[in-house]
Rosetta silent file (secondary structure, phi, psi, omega in degrees, C-alpha in Angstrom):
SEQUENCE: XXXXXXXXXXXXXXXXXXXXXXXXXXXXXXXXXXXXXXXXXXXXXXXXXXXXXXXXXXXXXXXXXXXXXXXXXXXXXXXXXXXXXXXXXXXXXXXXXXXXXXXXXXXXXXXXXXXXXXXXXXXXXXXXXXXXXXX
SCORE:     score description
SCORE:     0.000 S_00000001
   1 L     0.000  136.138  172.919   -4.324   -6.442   -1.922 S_00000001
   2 E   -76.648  103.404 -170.823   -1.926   -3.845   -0.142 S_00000001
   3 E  -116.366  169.473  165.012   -1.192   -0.968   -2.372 S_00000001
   4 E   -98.730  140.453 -164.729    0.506    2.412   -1.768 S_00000001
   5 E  -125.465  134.773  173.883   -1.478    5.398   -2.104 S_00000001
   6 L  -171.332   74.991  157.645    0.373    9.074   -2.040 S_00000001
   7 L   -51.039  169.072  158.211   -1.747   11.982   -2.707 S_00000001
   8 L   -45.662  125.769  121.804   -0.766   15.651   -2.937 S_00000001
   9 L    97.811   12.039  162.052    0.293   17.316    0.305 S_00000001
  10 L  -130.207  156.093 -177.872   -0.316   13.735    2.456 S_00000001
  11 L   -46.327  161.302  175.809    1.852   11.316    3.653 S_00000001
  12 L   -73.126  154.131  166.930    2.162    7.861    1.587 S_00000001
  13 E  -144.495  169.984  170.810   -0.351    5.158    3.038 S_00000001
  14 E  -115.177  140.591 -179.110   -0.750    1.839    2.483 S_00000001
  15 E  -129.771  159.372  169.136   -4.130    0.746    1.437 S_00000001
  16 E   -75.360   96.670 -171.481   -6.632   -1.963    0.409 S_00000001
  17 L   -46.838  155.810  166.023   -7.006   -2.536   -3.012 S_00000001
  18 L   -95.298   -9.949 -160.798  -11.207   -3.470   -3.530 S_00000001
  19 L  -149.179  149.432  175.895   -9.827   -5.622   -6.386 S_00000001
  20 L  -121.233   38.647  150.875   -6.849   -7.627   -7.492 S_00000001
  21 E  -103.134  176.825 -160.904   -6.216   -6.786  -11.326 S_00000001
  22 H   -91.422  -10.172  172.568   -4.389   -4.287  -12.080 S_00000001
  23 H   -81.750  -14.568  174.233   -7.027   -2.133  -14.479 S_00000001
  24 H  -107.763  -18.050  162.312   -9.719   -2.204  -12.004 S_00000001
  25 H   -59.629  -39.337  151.771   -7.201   -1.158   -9.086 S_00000001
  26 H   -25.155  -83.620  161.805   -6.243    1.738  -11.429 S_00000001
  27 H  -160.489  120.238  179.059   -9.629    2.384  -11.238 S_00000001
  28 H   -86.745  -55.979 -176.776  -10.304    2.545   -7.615 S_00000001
  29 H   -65.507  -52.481 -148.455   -7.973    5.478   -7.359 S_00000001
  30 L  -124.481  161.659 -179.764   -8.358    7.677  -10.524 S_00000001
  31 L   -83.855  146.997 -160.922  -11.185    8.837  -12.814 S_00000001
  32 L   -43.058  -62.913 -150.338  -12.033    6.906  -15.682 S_00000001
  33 L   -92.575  -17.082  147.206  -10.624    9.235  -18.677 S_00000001
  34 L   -21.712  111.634  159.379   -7.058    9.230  -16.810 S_00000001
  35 L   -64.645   72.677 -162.397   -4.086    8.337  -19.127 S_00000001
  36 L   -99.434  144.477  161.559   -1.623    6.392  -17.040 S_00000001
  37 L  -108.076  130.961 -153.722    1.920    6.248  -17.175 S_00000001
  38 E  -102.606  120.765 -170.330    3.629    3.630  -15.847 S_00000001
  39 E  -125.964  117.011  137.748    7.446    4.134  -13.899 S_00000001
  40 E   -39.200  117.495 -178.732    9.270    1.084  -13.068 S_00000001
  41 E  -122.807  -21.032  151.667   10.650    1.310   -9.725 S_00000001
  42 E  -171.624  162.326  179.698   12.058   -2.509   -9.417 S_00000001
  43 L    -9.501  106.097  177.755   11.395   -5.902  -10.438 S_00000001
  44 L    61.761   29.255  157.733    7.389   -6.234  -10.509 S_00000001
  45 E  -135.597  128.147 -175.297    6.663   -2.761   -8.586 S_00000001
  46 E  -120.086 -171.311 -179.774    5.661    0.129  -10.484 S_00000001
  47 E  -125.132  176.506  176.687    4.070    3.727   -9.620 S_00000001
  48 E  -159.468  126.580 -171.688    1.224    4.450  -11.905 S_00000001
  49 L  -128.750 -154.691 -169.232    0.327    8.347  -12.459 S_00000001
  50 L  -117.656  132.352  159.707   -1.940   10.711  -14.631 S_00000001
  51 L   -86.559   34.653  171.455    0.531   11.179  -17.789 S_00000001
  52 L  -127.611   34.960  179.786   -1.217   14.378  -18.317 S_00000001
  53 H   -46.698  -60.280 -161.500   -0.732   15.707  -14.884 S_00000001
  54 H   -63.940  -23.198 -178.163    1.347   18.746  -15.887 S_00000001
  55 H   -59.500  -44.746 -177.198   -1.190   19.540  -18.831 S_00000001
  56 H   -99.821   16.728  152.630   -4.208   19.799  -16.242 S_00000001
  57 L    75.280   36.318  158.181   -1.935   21.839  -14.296 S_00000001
  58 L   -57.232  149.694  166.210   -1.841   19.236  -11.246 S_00000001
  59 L   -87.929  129.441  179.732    0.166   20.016   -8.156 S_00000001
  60 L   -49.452  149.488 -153.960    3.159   18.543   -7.957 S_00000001
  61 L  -103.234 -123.109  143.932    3.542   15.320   -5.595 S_00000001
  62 L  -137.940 -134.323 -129.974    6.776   14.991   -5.124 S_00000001
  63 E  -140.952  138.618 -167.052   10.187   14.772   -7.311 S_00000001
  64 E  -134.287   89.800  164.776   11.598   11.303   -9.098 S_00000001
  65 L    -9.569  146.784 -172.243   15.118   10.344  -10.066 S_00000001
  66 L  -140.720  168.641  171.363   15.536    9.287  -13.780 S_00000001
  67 L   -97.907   -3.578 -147.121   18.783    7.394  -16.179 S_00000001
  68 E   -99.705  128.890 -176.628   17.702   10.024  -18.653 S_00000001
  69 L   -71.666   17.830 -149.517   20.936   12.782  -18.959 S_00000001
  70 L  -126.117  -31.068 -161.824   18.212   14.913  -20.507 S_00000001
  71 E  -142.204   70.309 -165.001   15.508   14.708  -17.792 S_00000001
  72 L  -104.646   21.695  157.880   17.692   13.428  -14.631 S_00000001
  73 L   177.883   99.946  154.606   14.615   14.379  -11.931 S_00000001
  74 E   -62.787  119.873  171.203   11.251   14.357  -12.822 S_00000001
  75 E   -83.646  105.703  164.703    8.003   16.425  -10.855 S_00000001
  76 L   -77.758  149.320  170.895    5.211   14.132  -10.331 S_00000001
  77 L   -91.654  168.066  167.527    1.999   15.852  -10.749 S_00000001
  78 L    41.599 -163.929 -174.178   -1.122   14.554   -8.946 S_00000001
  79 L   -82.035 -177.728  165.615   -1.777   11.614   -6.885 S_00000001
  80 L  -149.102  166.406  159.510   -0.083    7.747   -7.759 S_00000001
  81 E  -113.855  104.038 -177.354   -0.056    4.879   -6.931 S_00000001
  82 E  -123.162  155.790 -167.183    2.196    2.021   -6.652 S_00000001
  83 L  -133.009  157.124  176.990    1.699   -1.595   -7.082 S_00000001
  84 E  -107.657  134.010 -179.203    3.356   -4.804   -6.990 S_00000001
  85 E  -101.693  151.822 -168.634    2.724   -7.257   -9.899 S_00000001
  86 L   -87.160  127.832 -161.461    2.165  -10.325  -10.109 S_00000001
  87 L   -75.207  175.650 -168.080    4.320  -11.719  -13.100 S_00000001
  88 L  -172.347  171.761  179.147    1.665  -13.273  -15.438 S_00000001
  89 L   -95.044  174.792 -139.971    1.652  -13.814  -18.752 S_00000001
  90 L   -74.123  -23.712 -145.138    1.240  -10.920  -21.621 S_00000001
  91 L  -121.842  161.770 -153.290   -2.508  -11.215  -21.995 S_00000001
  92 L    40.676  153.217  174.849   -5.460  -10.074  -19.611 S_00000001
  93 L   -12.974  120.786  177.272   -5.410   -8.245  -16.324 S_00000001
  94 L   -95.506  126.571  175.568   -2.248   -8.484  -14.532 S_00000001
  95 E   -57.449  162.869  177.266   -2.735   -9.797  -11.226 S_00000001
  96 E  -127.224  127.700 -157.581   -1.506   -7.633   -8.336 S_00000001
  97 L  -115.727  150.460 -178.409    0.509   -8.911   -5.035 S_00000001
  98 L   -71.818  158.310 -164.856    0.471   -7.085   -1.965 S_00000001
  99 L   -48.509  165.023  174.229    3.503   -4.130   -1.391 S_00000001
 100 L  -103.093  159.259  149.120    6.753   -5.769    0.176 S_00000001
 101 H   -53.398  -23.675  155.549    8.659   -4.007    3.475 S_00000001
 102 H  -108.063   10.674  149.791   10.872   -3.051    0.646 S_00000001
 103 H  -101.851   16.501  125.341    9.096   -1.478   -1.303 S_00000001
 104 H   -32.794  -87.152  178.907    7.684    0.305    1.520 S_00000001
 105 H   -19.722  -58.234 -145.394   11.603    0.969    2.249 S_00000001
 106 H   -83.566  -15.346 -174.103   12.443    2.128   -1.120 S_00000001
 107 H   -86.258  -16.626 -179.911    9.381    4.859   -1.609 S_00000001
 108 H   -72.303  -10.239 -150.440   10.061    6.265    2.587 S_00000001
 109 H   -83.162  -52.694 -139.431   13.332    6.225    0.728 S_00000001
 110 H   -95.833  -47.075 -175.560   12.195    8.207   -2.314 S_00000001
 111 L   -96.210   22.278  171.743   10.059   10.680   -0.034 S_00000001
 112 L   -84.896  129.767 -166.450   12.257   11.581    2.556 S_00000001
 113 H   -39.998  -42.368  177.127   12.722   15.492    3.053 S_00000001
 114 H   -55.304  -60.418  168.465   16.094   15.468    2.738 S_00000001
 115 H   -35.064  -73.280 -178.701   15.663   13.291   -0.721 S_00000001
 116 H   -50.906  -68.903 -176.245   13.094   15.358   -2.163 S_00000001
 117 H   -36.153  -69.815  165.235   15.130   18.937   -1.440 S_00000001
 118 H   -38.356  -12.813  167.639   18.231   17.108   -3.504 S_00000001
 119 H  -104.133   -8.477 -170.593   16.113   16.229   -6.110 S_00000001
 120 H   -66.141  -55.288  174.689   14.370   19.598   -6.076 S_00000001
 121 H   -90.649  -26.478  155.903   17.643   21.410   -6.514 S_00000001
 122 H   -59.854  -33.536  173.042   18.931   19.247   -8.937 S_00000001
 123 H   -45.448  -84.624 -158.731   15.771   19.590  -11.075 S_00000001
 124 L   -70.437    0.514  179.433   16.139   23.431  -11.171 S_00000001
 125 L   -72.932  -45.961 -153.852   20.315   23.462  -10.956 S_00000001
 126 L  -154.266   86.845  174.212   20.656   23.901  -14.806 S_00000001
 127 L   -89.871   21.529  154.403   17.940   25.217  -16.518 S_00000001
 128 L   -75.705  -69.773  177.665   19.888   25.267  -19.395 S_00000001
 129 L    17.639   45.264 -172.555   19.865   22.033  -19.661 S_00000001
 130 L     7.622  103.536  169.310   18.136   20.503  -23.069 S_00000001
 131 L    81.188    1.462 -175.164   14.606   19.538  -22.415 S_00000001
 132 L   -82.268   84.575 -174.918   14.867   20.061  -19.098 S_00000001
 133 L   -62.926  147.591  164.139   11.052   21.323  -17.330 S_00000001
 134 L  -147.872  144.091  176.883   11.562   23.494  -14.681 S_00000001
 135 L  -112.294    0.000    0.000    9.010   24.472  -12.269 S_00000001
């Protein structure tokens, strides 16, 4: 299975899953004792991340739109992943399908320089803001 891969400081790649559920693709990537949090990016494709990146002081990745008026651009920390799922039903390993050309599209989309500086300065425009990290 064709997954996306996007470390720290390198380009997104697309890669070969060794496996196609989605808890042993997990982990292929990340160490065992990893927490993940899960971001819906459309219909069956998610990103999957450390949620305690900012805790272990990870370097940020890069920067994520949000609906939330509270938190309206998010800093990923560390490396992700994202995968496309296979729908399935609630119980056992959710199967995994390989990425589409658009969801290729929508992360060259998401990581384009121009994109990231706009979300970069919106993060940090109002550091008033309630609840609002700024880095």
């Amino acid at each position: 299975m064709k997954v996306i891969l996007k470390r720290v400081n390198e380009p997104m790649q697309v890669v070969d899953a060794k496996h196609t559920g989605l808890y042993n693709i997990r982990s292929q990537f990340f160490d065992p004792d990893v927490q993940f949090d899960r971001v819906i990016m459309s219909q069956n494709f998610c990103m999957y991340a450390d949620e305690a990146g900012i805790g272990k002081d990870l370097p940020i990745n890069f920067y994520i739109p949000t609906n939330s008026p509270y938190w309206p651009v998010q800093a990923i920390h560390g490396d992700v992943v994202f995968i496309r799922l296979h729908p399935t039903d609630m119980f056992g390993d959710p199967d995994v399908d390989d990425v589409t050309p658009e969801d290729l599209d929508l992360i060259d989309r998401l990581l384009d320089p121009a994109e990231q500086k706009y979300l970069q300065e919106k993060m940090t425009d109002n550091p008033e803001q309630p609840g609002l990290f700024v880095t």
